[in-house]
Coordinates of C-alpha atoms (C1' of nucleotides) in Angstrom, one line a residue:
Chain A
M284 CA 33.4 69.3 -7.1
L285 CA 33.7 67.3 -3.9
K286 CA 31.0 67.1 -1.3
K287 CA 33.2 68.7 1.3
E288 CA 33.9 71.6 -1.0
R289 CA 30.2 72.1 -1.5
H290 CA 29.6 72.0 2.2
D291 CA 32.2 74.7 2.7
F292 CA 30.8 76.8 0.0
I293 CA 27.3 76.6 1.5
M294 CA 28.7 77.5 5.0
R295 CA 30.5 80.5 3.5
Q296 CA 27.3 81.7 1.8
I297 CA 25.4 81.3 5.1
N298 CA 27.9 83.2 7.1
L299 CA 28.0 85.8 4.5
H300 CA 24.3 86.3 3.9
N301 CA 22.8 84.7 6.9
R302 CA 20.6 82.8 4.6
V303 CA 20.6 80.7 1.5
L304 CA 18.0 79.4 -1.0
T305 CA 18.1 75.8 -2.2
S306 CA 17.3 77.0 -5.7
D307 CA 20.3 79.3 -5.7
L308 CA 22.6 76.6 -4.6
V309 CA 21.4 74.3 -7.3
Q310 CA 22.4 77.0 -9.9
L311 CA 25.6 78.0 -8.3
L312 CA 26.9 74.5 -7.6
N313 CA 25.3 72.9 -10.7
V314 CA 23.9 69.9 -8.9
S315 CA 20.4 68.5 -8.4
E316 CA 18.1 69.7 -5.8
D317 CA 18.3 66.4 -4.0
T318 CA 22.0 66.8 -3.6
I319 CA 21.6 70.2 -2.1
R320 CA 18.9 69.0 0.2
R321 CA 21.0 66.1 1.3
D322 CA 23.9 68.5 1.9
L323 CA 21.8 70.8 4.0
Q324 CA 20.4 67.9 6.0
E325 CA 24.0 66.8 6.7
L326 CA 24.9 70.3 7.9
V327 CA 21.9 70.3 10.1
D328 CA 23.1 67.1 11.6
E329 CA 26.4 68.7 12.3
N330 CA 24.5 71.5 14.0
L331 CA 25.9 74.1 11.6
L332 CA 22.7 75.7 10.3
Y333 CA 19.0 75.9 10.4
K334 CA 16.9 74.4 7.7
V335 CA 13.6 75.9 6.6
H336 CA 11.3 75.4 3.7
G337 CA 13.1 76.8 0.6
G338 CA 16.6 77.0 2.0
A339 CA 18.5 77.4 5.2
L340 CA 19.4 80.1 7.8
S341 CA 22.4 80.8 9.9
K342 CA 22.2 79.7 13.5
S343 CA 23.6 82.9 14.8
Y344 CA 21.2 85.0 12.7
H345 CA 18.5 83.9 15.0
S346 CA 19.8 84.7 18.3
S347 CA 20.7 88.2 17.2
F348 CA 17.0 88.8 16.5
D349 CA 14.7 87.7 19.2
D350 CA 16.5 89.1 22.2
S351 CA 13.5 91.0 23.4
T352 CA 11.5 87.8 23.8
V353 CA 13.9 87.2 26.7
Y354 CA 15.4 84.4 24.6
A355 CA 17.1 81.7 26.6
R356 CA 16.6 83.7 29.7
D357 CA 17.5 81.0 32.2
S358 CA 20.9 80.4 30.6
K359 CA 21.6 84.1 30.6
I360 CA 20.8 84.4 34.3
A361 CA 23.1 81.5 35.0
I362 CA 25.9 83.3 33.1
G363 CA 25.1 86.6 34.8
K364 CA 25.6 85.0 38.2
K365 CA 28.9 83.5 37.3
A366 CA 30.1 86.8 35.9
V367 CA 29.4 88.6 39.1
Q368 CA 32.2 86.7 40.8
L369 CA 34.7 88.6 38.7
I370 CA 33.7 91.9 40.0
K371 CA 35.5 93.4 43.1
D372 CA 35.1 96.6 45.0
G373 CA 36.9 99.5 43.4
M374 CA 37.2 98.0 39.9
V375 CA 36.8 99.9 36.7
V376 CA 34.6 97.9 34.4
L377 CA 33.7 98.3 30.8
T378 CA 30.6 96.6 29.4
G379 CA 28.9 96.1 26.1
G380 CA 25.2 95.6 25.6
G381 CA 22.8 92.7 25.1
T382 CA 20.5 90.8 27.3
T383 CA 23.1 88.6 28.8
I384 CA 25.0 91.7 30.2
L385 CA 21.7 93.0 31.4
E386 CA 21.1 89.9 33.5
F387 CA 24.6 90.2 34.8
V388 CA 24.0 93.7 36.0
K389 CA 20.7 92.8 37.7
R390 CA 22.7 90.3 39.8
L391 CA 25.4 92.6 41.1
P392 CA 25.6 92.9 44.9
Q393 CA 23.8 95.9 46.3
G394 CA 26.7 97.5 48.1
L395 CA 29.2 97.2 45.3
S396 CA 31.3 100.2 44.9
A397 CA 32.8 100.5 41.4
T398 CA 33.0 102.5 38.2
F399 CA 31.3 101.2 35.1
F400 CA 31.7 102.4 31.6
T401 CA 29.1 101.2 29.1
I402 CA 28.0 101.6 25.5
S403 CA 24.5 100.4 26.3
P404 CA 21.9 102.8 27.5
L405 CA 19.8 100.0 28.9
V406 CA 22.8 98.8 30.9
A407 CA 23.4 102.3 32.1
V408 CA 19.8 102.6 33.4
E409 CA 20.1 99.3 35.2
L410 CA 23.4 100.2 36.7
A411 CA 22.0 103.5 38.0
K412 CA 20.0 101.5 40.5
Y413 CA 23.1 100.9 42.5
N414 CA 24.0 103.8 44.8
N415 CA 27.7 103.2 44.9
I416 CA 28.4 102.5 41.3
E417 CA 29.5 105.4 39.1
V418 CA 28.1 105.1 35.7
I419 CA 29.6 106.6 32.6
L420 CA 27.7 106.2 29.4
I421 CA 29.8 106.4 26.3
G422 CA 28.0 108.4 23.7
G423 CA 27.8 108.3 19.9
L424 CA 25.7 107.1 17.1
F425 CA 23.0 104.7 18.4
S426 CA 22.5 101.4 16.7
K427 CA 18.9 100.4 16.2
N428 CA 19.8 96.7 15.9
S429 CA 22.1 96.1 18.8
Q430 CA 21.0 99.0 21.0
V431 CA 24.5 100.2 21.7
T432 CA 26.4 103.3 20.7
Y433 CA 29.0 102.9 18.0
G434 CA 31.0 104.8 15.5
G435 CA 34.2 106.8 15.5
Q436 CA 33.3 108.9 18.5
V437 CA 32.8 105.9 20.6
I438 CA 36.1 104.4 19.6
T439 CA 37.9 107.7 20.3
Q440 CA 36.4 107.8 23.8
L441 CA 37.2 104.2 24.4
S442 CA 40.8 104.9 23.6
E443 CA 41.0 107.2 26.6
I444 CA 39.8 104.7 29.0
K445 CA 41.8 102.1 31.0
A446 CA 39.6 99.5 32.5
D447 CA 40.4 96.5 34.7
L448 CA 37.9 94.3 33.1
C449 CA 35.8 94.3 29.9
L450 CA 32.6 92.3 29.8
M451 CA 31.1 91.6 26.4
G452 CA 28.4 89.5 24.9
T453 CA 29.2 87.6 21.8
S454 CA 27.8 86.8 18.4
A455 CA 30.0 83.8 17.8
I456 CA 33.1 82.1 19.3
H457 CA 35.2 79.4 17.9
P458 CA 38.2 77.6 19.4
E459 CA 40.4 78.3 16.3
E460 CA 38.8 81.4 14.8
G461 CA 38.3 83.1 18.1
L462 CA 35.7 85.9 18.4
T463 CA 34.0 86.8 15.2
D464 CA 31.1 89.1 14.1
T465 CA 29.1 90.0 11.1
Y466 CA 29.0 93.7 11.1
W467 CA 32.0 95.9 10.4
E468 CA 31.1 98.6 12.9
I469 CA 30.4 96.2 15.7
N470 CA 33.7 94.5 14.9
Q471 CA 35.6 97.7 15.2
L472 CA 33.8 98.5 18.4
K473 CA 34.7 95.2 20.0
K474 CA 38.3 95.6 19.0
A475 CA 38.4 99.0 20.7
M476 CA 36.8 97.6 23.8
L477 CA 39.3 94.8 24.1
A478 CA 42.2 97.2 23.6
C479 CA 41.3 99.3 26.6
A480 CA 40.8 96.6 29.2
K481 CA 43.4 94.7 31.0
K482 CA 41.3 91.5 31.0
T483 CA 38.3 90.5 29.0
A484 CA 35.4 88.2 29.9
V485 CA 33.2 86.9 27.1
L486 CA 29.6 86.0 28.1
C487 CA 28.4 83.4 25.8
I488 CA 25.4 81.1 25.8
S489 CA 26.3 77.6 24.6
E490 CA 24.6 77.7 21.3
K491 CA 27.0 80.4 20.1
L492 CA 29.9 78.2 20.7
D493 CA 31.9 76.8 17.7
I494 CA 30.5 79.3 15.3
A495 CA 32.7 81.5 13.1
L496 CA 31.4 84.5 11.2
R497 CA 32.8 86.8 8.6
L498 CA 34.9 89.3 10.6
R499 CA 37.5 88.5 13.1
V500 CA 37.4 90.4 16.4
C501 CA 40.3 88.7 18.1
P502 CA 42.0 85.3 18.6
I503 CA 40.9 83.2 21.4
E504 CA 44.1 84.0 23.2
S505 CA 43.1 87.6 23.8
I506 CA 40.2 86.5 26.0
S507 CA 40.8 86.0 29.7
Y508 CA 37.5 84.4 30.7
L509 CA 34.8 82.5 28.9
I510 CA 31.6 82.3 30.8
T511 CA 28.8 80.0 29.6
E512 CA 25.8 78.4 31.3
L513 CA 27.4 75.0 31.1
D514 CA 29.2 73.0 33.8
L515 CA 32.9 73.4 33.8
D516 CA 33.5 69.8 32.6
H517 CA 30.9 69.8 29.9
E518 CA 32.3 68.3 26.7
S519 CA 31.3 71.2 24.5
L520 CA 34.0 73.2 26.3
S521 CA 36.8 70.7 25.9
R522 CA 38.3 72.4 22.9
Y523 CA 38.3 75.7 24.8
R524 CA 39.8 74.1 27.9
E525 CA 43.0 73.4 25.9
K526 CA 43.5 77.1 25.3
E527 CA 44.9 79.5 27.8
L528 CA 41.5 80.6 29.0
N529 CA 39.7 80.6 32.3
I530 CA 36.4 79.0 31.9
L531 CA 33.6 79.8 34.3
Chain B
M170 CA 11.9 85.9 1.1
L171 CA 11.6 82.8 3.3
K172 CA 8.6 82.4 5.6
K173 CA 10.9 82.1 8.6
E174 CA 12.5 85.4 7.7
R175 CA 9.1 87.0 7.4
H176 CA 8.2 85.7 10.8
D177 CA 11.4 87.1 12.3
F178 CA 10.7 90.4 10.6
I179 CA 7.3 90.6 12.1
M180 CA 8.5 89.7 15.5
R181 CA 11.1 92.4 15.3
Q182 CA 8.5 95.0 14.3
I183 CA 6.3 93.8 17.2
N184 CA 9.0 94.0 19.7
L185 CA 10.0 97.4 18.5
H186 CA 6.7 99.0 18.3
N187 CA 4.6 96.8 20.5
R188 CA 2.0 96.6 17.7
V189 CA 1.8 96.1 14.0
L190 CA -0.8 96.6 11.3
T191 CA -1.6 93.9 8.8
S192 CA -1.8 96.4 6.0
D193 CA 1.7 97.8 6.9
L194 CA 3.2 94.3 6.8
V195 CA 1.6 93.7 3.4
Q196 CA 3.4 96.7 2.1
L197 CA 6.7 96.2 3.8
L198 CA 6.9 92.5 2.9
N199 CA 5.2 92.7 -0.4
V200 CA 3.0 89.7 0.0
S201 CA -0.8 89.2 0.1
E202 CA -2.9 89.9 3.2
D203 CA -3.7 86.2 3.4
T204 CA -0.1 85.4 3.8
I205 CA 0.4 87.9 6.6
R206 CA -2.7 86.7 8.4
R207 CA -1.5 83.2 8.2
D208 CA 1.9 84.3 9.5
L209 CA 0.3 86.1 12.4
Q210 CA -1.9 83.1 13.1
E211 CA 1.2 80.8 13.2
L212 CA 3.0 83.2 15.5
V213 CA -0.1 83.2 17.8
D214 CA 0.1 79.4 17.8
E215 CA 3.7 79.7 18.9
N216 CA 2.5 82.0 21.6
L217 CA 4.6 84.9 20.5
L218 CA 2.0 87.6 20.0
Y219 CA -1.7 88.6 20.4
K220 CA -3.8 88.9 17.3
V221 CA -6.4 91.7 17.0
H222 CA -8.6 93.1 14.3
G223 CA -6.3 94.9 11.9
G224 CA -3.0 93.6 13.2
A225 CA -1.2 92.2 16.2
L226 CA 0.1 93.2 19.6
S227 CA 3.2 92.3 21.6
K228 CA 2.6 89.9 24.4
S229 CA 5.0 91.7 26.7
Y230 CA 3.4 95.0 26.0
H231 CA 0.8 94.9 28.8
S232 CA 3.0 93.6 31.6
S233 CA 6.3 95.0 30.7
F234 CA 6.4 98.7 31.3
D235 CA 5.7 101.3 33.8
D236 CA 3.5 103.3 31.5
S237 CA 0.5 103.5 33.8
T238 CA 2.5 104.4 36.8
V239 CA 3.8 107.6 35.2
Y240 CA 2.5 110.6 37.1
A241 CA -0.1 112.7 35.3
R242 CA 0.3 110.6 32.2
D243 CA -2.7 112.0 30.4
S244 CA -1.4 115.5 30.6
K245 CA 2.0 114.4 29.3
I246 CA 0.4 112.6 26.4
A247 CA -1.5 115.7 25.5
I248 CA 1.7 117.7 25.6
G249 CA 3.5 115.1 23.6
K250 CA 1.0 115.3 20.8
K251 CA 1.2 119.1 20.6
A252 CA 5.0 119.0 20.5
V253 CA 5.0 116.6 17.6
Q254 CA 3.6 119.4 15.4
L255 CA 6.9 121.3 15.7
I256 CA 8.9 118.5 14.1
K257 CA 9.4 118.5 10.4
D258 CA 11.3 116.2 8.0
G259 CA 15.0 116.9 7.9
M260 CA 15.2 118.6 11.3
V261 CA 18.0 118.3 13.7
V262 CA 16.5 118.1 17.2
L263 CA 18.1 118.0 20.6
T264 CA 16.1 116.6 23.5
G265 CA 16.5 116.2 27.2
G266 CA 15.0 113.5 29.3
G267 CA 12.0 112.8 31.4
T268 CA 8.6 111.2 31.0
T269 CA 7.1 114.0 29.1
I270 CA 9.7 113.9 26.4
L271 CA 9.2 110.2 26.3
E272 CA 5.5 110.5 25.6
F273 CA 6.4 113.0 22.9
V274 CA 8.8 110.5 21.2
K275 CA 6.2 107.8 21.3
R276 CA 3.9 109.9 19.3
L277 CA 6.2 110.9 16.4
P278 CA 4.9 109.9 13.0
Q279 CA 6.3 106.6 11.7
G280 CA 7.9 107.8 8.5
L281 CA 9.6 110.9 10.0
S282 CA 13.1 111.4 8.8
A283 CA 15.3 113.5 11.1
T284 CA 18.3 113.6 13.3
F285 CA 17.9 113.5 17.1
F286 CA 20.6 114.2 19.7
T287 CA 19.6 113.3 23.2
I288 CA 21.1 113.1 26.7
S289 CA 18.6 110.5 27.8
P290 CA 19.2 106.8 27.2
L291 CA 15.6 106.0 27.5
V292 CA 14.7 108.5 24.8
A293 CA 17.4 107.1 22.6
V294 CA 16.0 103.6 22.9
E295 CA 12.5 104.9 22.1
L296 CA 13.8 106.9 19.1
A297 CA 15.6 103.9 17.8
K298 CA 12.2 102.4 16.9
Y299 CA 11.9 104.8 14.0
N300 CA 13.7 103.6 10.9
N301 CA 14.4 107.0 9.4
I302 CA 15.6 108.8 12.5
E303 CA 19.3 109.0 13.2
V304 CA 19.9 108.9 16.9
I305 CA 23.0 110.2 18.6
L306 CA 23.3 109.7 22.3
I307 CA 25.4 112.2 24.1
G308 CA 27.6 110.4 26.6
G309 CA 29.1 111.2 29.9
L310 CA 28.4 110.7 33.6
F311 CA 25.0 109.2 34.1
S312 CA 22.7 110.8 36.7
K313 CA 20.9 108.4 38.9
N314 CA 18.1 110.9 39.7
S315 CA 17.2 112.4 36.4
Q316 CA 18.4 109.5 34.2
V317 CA 20.3 111.7 31.8
T318 CA 24.0 112.2 31.1
Y319 CA 25.6 115.3 32.5
G320 CA 29.0 116.8 33.4
G321 CA 31.8 118.4 31.6
Q322 CA 32.0 116.0 28.8
V323 CA 28.3 116.4 27.9
I324 CA 28.7 120.1 27.8
T325 CA 31.7 119.9 25.6
Q326 CA 29.9 117.7 23.1
L327 CA 26.8 120.0 23.2
S328 CA 29.0 122.9 22.2
E329 CA 29.8 121.2 19.0
I330 CA 26.2 120.7 18.0
K331 CA 23.9 123.1 16.1
A332 CA 20.3 122.0 16.4
D333 CA 17.2 123.4 14.8
L334 CA 15.1 122.8 17.9
C335 CA 15.7 121.9 21.5
L336 CA 13.0 120.1 23.4
M337 CA 13.3 120.0 27.2
G338 CA 11.2 119.1 30.1
T339 CA 11.1 121.5 33.0
S340 CA 11.4 121.6 36.8
A341 CA 9.8 125.1 37.1
I342 CA 8.8 128.0 34.9
H343 CA 7.8 131.5 36.0
P344 CA 6.7 134.5 33.9
E345 CA 9.2 136.8 35.5
E346 CA 12.0 134.5 36.7
G347 CA 12.0 132.3 33.6
L348 CA 13.3 128.8 33.7
T349 CA 14.8 127.7 37.0
D350 CA 16.2 124.6 38.5
T351 CA 17.6 123.2 41.8
Y352 CA 20.7 121.4 40.9
W353 CA 23.8 123.1 39.7
E354 CA 24.8 120.4 37.2
I355 CA 21.4 120.2 35.6
N356 CA 21.3 124.0 35.4
Q357 CA 24.6 124.0 33.5
L358 CA 23.4 121.3 31.3
K359 CA 20.2 123.1 30.3
K360 CA 22.1 126.3 29.6
A361 CA 24.4 124.4 27.3
M362 CA 21.4 122.8 25.5
L363 CA 19.7 126.1 25.0
A364 CA 22.9 127.6 23.6
C365 CA 23.2 125.1 20.8
A366 CA 19.7 125.2 19.4
K367 CA 18.1 127.9 17.2
K368 CA 14.8 127.5 19.0
T369 CA 13.7 126.0 22.3
A370 CA 10.5 124.4 23.2
V371 CA 9.7 123.8 26.9
L372 CA 7.3 121.0 27.7
C373 CA 5.6 121.7 31.0
I374 CA 2.7 120.3 32.8
S375 CA 0.5 123.0 34.3
E376 CA 1.4 122.4 37.9
K377 CA 4.9 123.5 37.3
L378 CA 3.8 126.9 36.1
D379 CA 4.5 129.9 38.2
I380 CA 7.2 128.3 40.2
A381 CA 10.7 129.7 40.7
L382 CA 13.6 127.7 42.1
R383 CA 17.0 128.6 43.2
L384 CA 19.1 128.6 40.1
R385 CA 18.3 130.5 36.9
V386 CA 18.6 128.7 33.6
C387 CA 17.4 131.4 31.3
P388 CA 14.9 134.3 31.1
I389 CA 11.5 133.6 29.6
E390 CA 12.5 135.4 26.4
S391 CA 15.0 132.7 25.5
I392 CA 12.2 130.3 25.0
S393 CA 10.4 130.0 21.7
Y394 CA 7.6 127.6 22.6
L395 CA 5.8 126.8 25.8
I396 CA 3.8 123.6 25.6
T397 CA 1.3 122.6 28.3
E398 CA -1.7 120.4 28.4
L399 CA -4.0 123.4 28.9
D400 CA -6.2 125.0 26.3
L401 CA -4.6 128.0 24.6
D402 CA -7.0 130.5 26.3
H403 CA -6.7 129.0 29.8
E404 CA -6.3 131.7 32.3
S405 CA -3.2 130.2 33.9
L406 CA -1.4 131.0 30.7
S407 CA -2.4 134.7 30.6
R408 CA 0.8 136.0 32.1
Y409 CA 2.8 134.0 29.6
R410 CA 0.8 135.1 26.7
E411 CA 2.0 138.7 27.3
K412 CA 5.6 137.6 26.7
E413 CA 7.1 136.9 23.3
L414 CA 6.4 133.3 23.4
N415 CA 4.5 130.8 21.3
I416 CA 2.1 128.9 23.4
L417 CA 0.8 125.5 22.2
Chain C
dA237 C1' -28.6 101.6 8.2
dA238 C1' -25.2 101.9 4.7
dC239 C1' -20.7 101.5 3.9
dT240 C1' -15.7 100.3 4.4
dT241 C1' -12.3 97.6 6.1
dT242 C1' -10.7 93.0 7.9
dA243 C1' -11.3 88.1 8.4
dT244 C1' -12.3 83.5 7.1
dC245 C1' -12.9 79.6 4.1
dG246 C1' -12.4 76.6 0.3
dC247 C1' -9.9 76.0 -3.8
dA248 C1' -6.2 76.0 -7.2
dC249 C1' -1.5 75.8 -8.5
dA250 C1' 3.2 76.0 -8.3
dA251 C1' 7.3 75.3 -5.7
dA252 C1' 9.7 72.5 -2.4
dC253 C1' 10.2 68.1 -0.5
dA254 C1' 10.6 62.9 0.7
dC255 C1' 11.3 58.4 -0.7
dG256 C1' 12.6 54.6 -3.4
dC257 C1' 15.3 53.1 -7.1
dA258 C1' 19.0 53.1 -10.6
dT259 C1' 23.5 54.1 -11.8
dA260 C1' 28.3 55.0 -11.5
dA261 C1' 32.3 56.2 -9.3
dA262 C1' 35.3 55.4 -5.3
dA263 C1' 37.0 52.5 -1.7
dA264 C1' 37.8 48.1 0.5
dC265 C1' 39.2 43.5 0.4
dG266 C1' 40.9 38.9 -0.5
Chain D
dC197 C1' 43.5 42.5 -10.2
dG198 C1' 38.7 41.3 -10.0
dT199 C1' 34.9 41.4 -6.9
dT200 C1' 32.2 43.3 -3.4
dT201 C1' 30.8 47.1 -0.7
dT202 C1' 30.2 51.8 0.2
dT203 C1' 29.3 56.4 -1.2
dA204 C1' 27.5 60.0 -4.0
dT205 C1' 24.3 61.6 -7.3
dG206 C1' 20.2 62.0 -10.2
dC207 C1' 15.5 60.8 -11.7
dG208 C1' 10.5 59.7 -11.2
dT209 C1' 6.5 59.8 -8.5
dG210 C1' 3.5 61.1 -5.0
dT211 C1' 3.1 64.3 -1.0
dT212 C1' 3.4 68.5 1.6
dT213 C1' 3.8 73.4 2.0
dG214 C1' 3.3 78.1 0.8
dT215 C1' 0.8 81.5 -1.6
dG216 C1' -2.8 84.0 -3.9
dC217 C1' -7.7 84.6 -5.5
dG218 C1' -12.7 84.9 -5.1
dA219 C1' -16.8 84.7 -2.4
dT220 C1' -18.7 85.4 1.9
dA221 C1' -18.9 86.7 6.7
dA222 C1' -17.7 89.6 10.5
dA223 C1' -16.1 93.8 12.6
dG224 C1' -15.7 98.6 12.7
dT225 C1' -17.2 103.5 11.0
dT226 C1' -20.1 107.3 9.7

DNA sequence: AACTTTATCGCACAAACACGCATAAAAACG
DNA sequence: CGTTTTTATGCGTGTTTGTGCGATAAAGTT
């Protein structure tokens, strides 16, 4: 087995399970521990995973966890500010959940008059502070992990909405693979959200760039705006700039 | 399980519940106390939590929330504790919103397994901290004043629910006039909530006793439990004791 | 004051790791 | 084609890290 194949195998395992043990890989791939360690080190150098004692963890796995520790807050604020530019009076906007979206909401102009649909209770509460914004919370099963509503009922309701713009956070984005996610239900949800908005803006802190997870939400072409905290000419964005995509 | 995963798990517990017991973690993670203590110490070194005798506390706990600014909080806590007694494993419960309900939710037993429907985003978020509670958030227009969803869509959805118990806060209660309210929409909402539950418990701080407002929600007979912070034999309750009503 | 629960410390041991070296296959080169 | 260089892998050795155990101390409880 070639080294490259091993690397691919390891990355598949990581994206599938979010974690991998050195000892398991030794067994599965039938090579020495040293080889695995070297492989992991090389993947770390390529910024593809996180190495810990005993194995390695997915990079995206992290960020999905510690959101309540106001993780990477500065970046999220920067993204939020950029996203505000997309919002005009009279718009009908659909938003997902997550701390990035929350920072965005906090930075909306006071007088803004608009209609917001959201699947996130926390976003709804925050939006309610604006007098001229009408807030519609889409109800359904409530996800303990991602703190948004999900499930069939949500999708049914989404199908009845026609929004001007959909703002969503992201688990992972990749120039070829597009938007991807780990959980089936969230995947379905995002698809439904995309389907009911004329345009979609993806809010994405830079460390979630160039990552592809198990389930495909949509190709990169389905996205209208990509908003990161980086400067427009930052080299990490070059591969996205080639696509038909407005980068903010 | 990798150490890093344990750390993440602990942080999630902390961020969820604001506190965590060493002994619980030992059970949940199936490692020795020493390991947990070392984990906690390391997280302290990373400035992620406070360590106390018996467990650890969230750093953001103190600063983050309104808690102390809640009006008549002690009374509401007392009411919350009493209300918890009504909840049994396997129940389907419907709740309204408000700070009293919120105090109730915070005092539910950890292991409780039940289904909760709610019209309050904040209540939903709080309920999501319990692993064995299924939370369904009822969606619709979001009221800026009362921080609950309301309107036709909510009422339609309520009509499809059959709950064992409905817990609601109250604007006013009167021995003759029953439950009353000021706003038309909230009035309609409460009627719909009552209609879909076998029994109803009203959570009510004593100062809202003996008040009648403009719109009638229901006669006193429609209520199964009245929960206040007062002792059972307090004289303010005498006129309610005469009715067919369980007083807690 | 007696007792129970938690913490702390030193130690032991196994698993995971890093580093240098040896080997062999693959690639590069004249 | 033969020689050199590079790359990939495994092995041995010593080191570090993670974990549990027992004894003792400190903090809470009654």
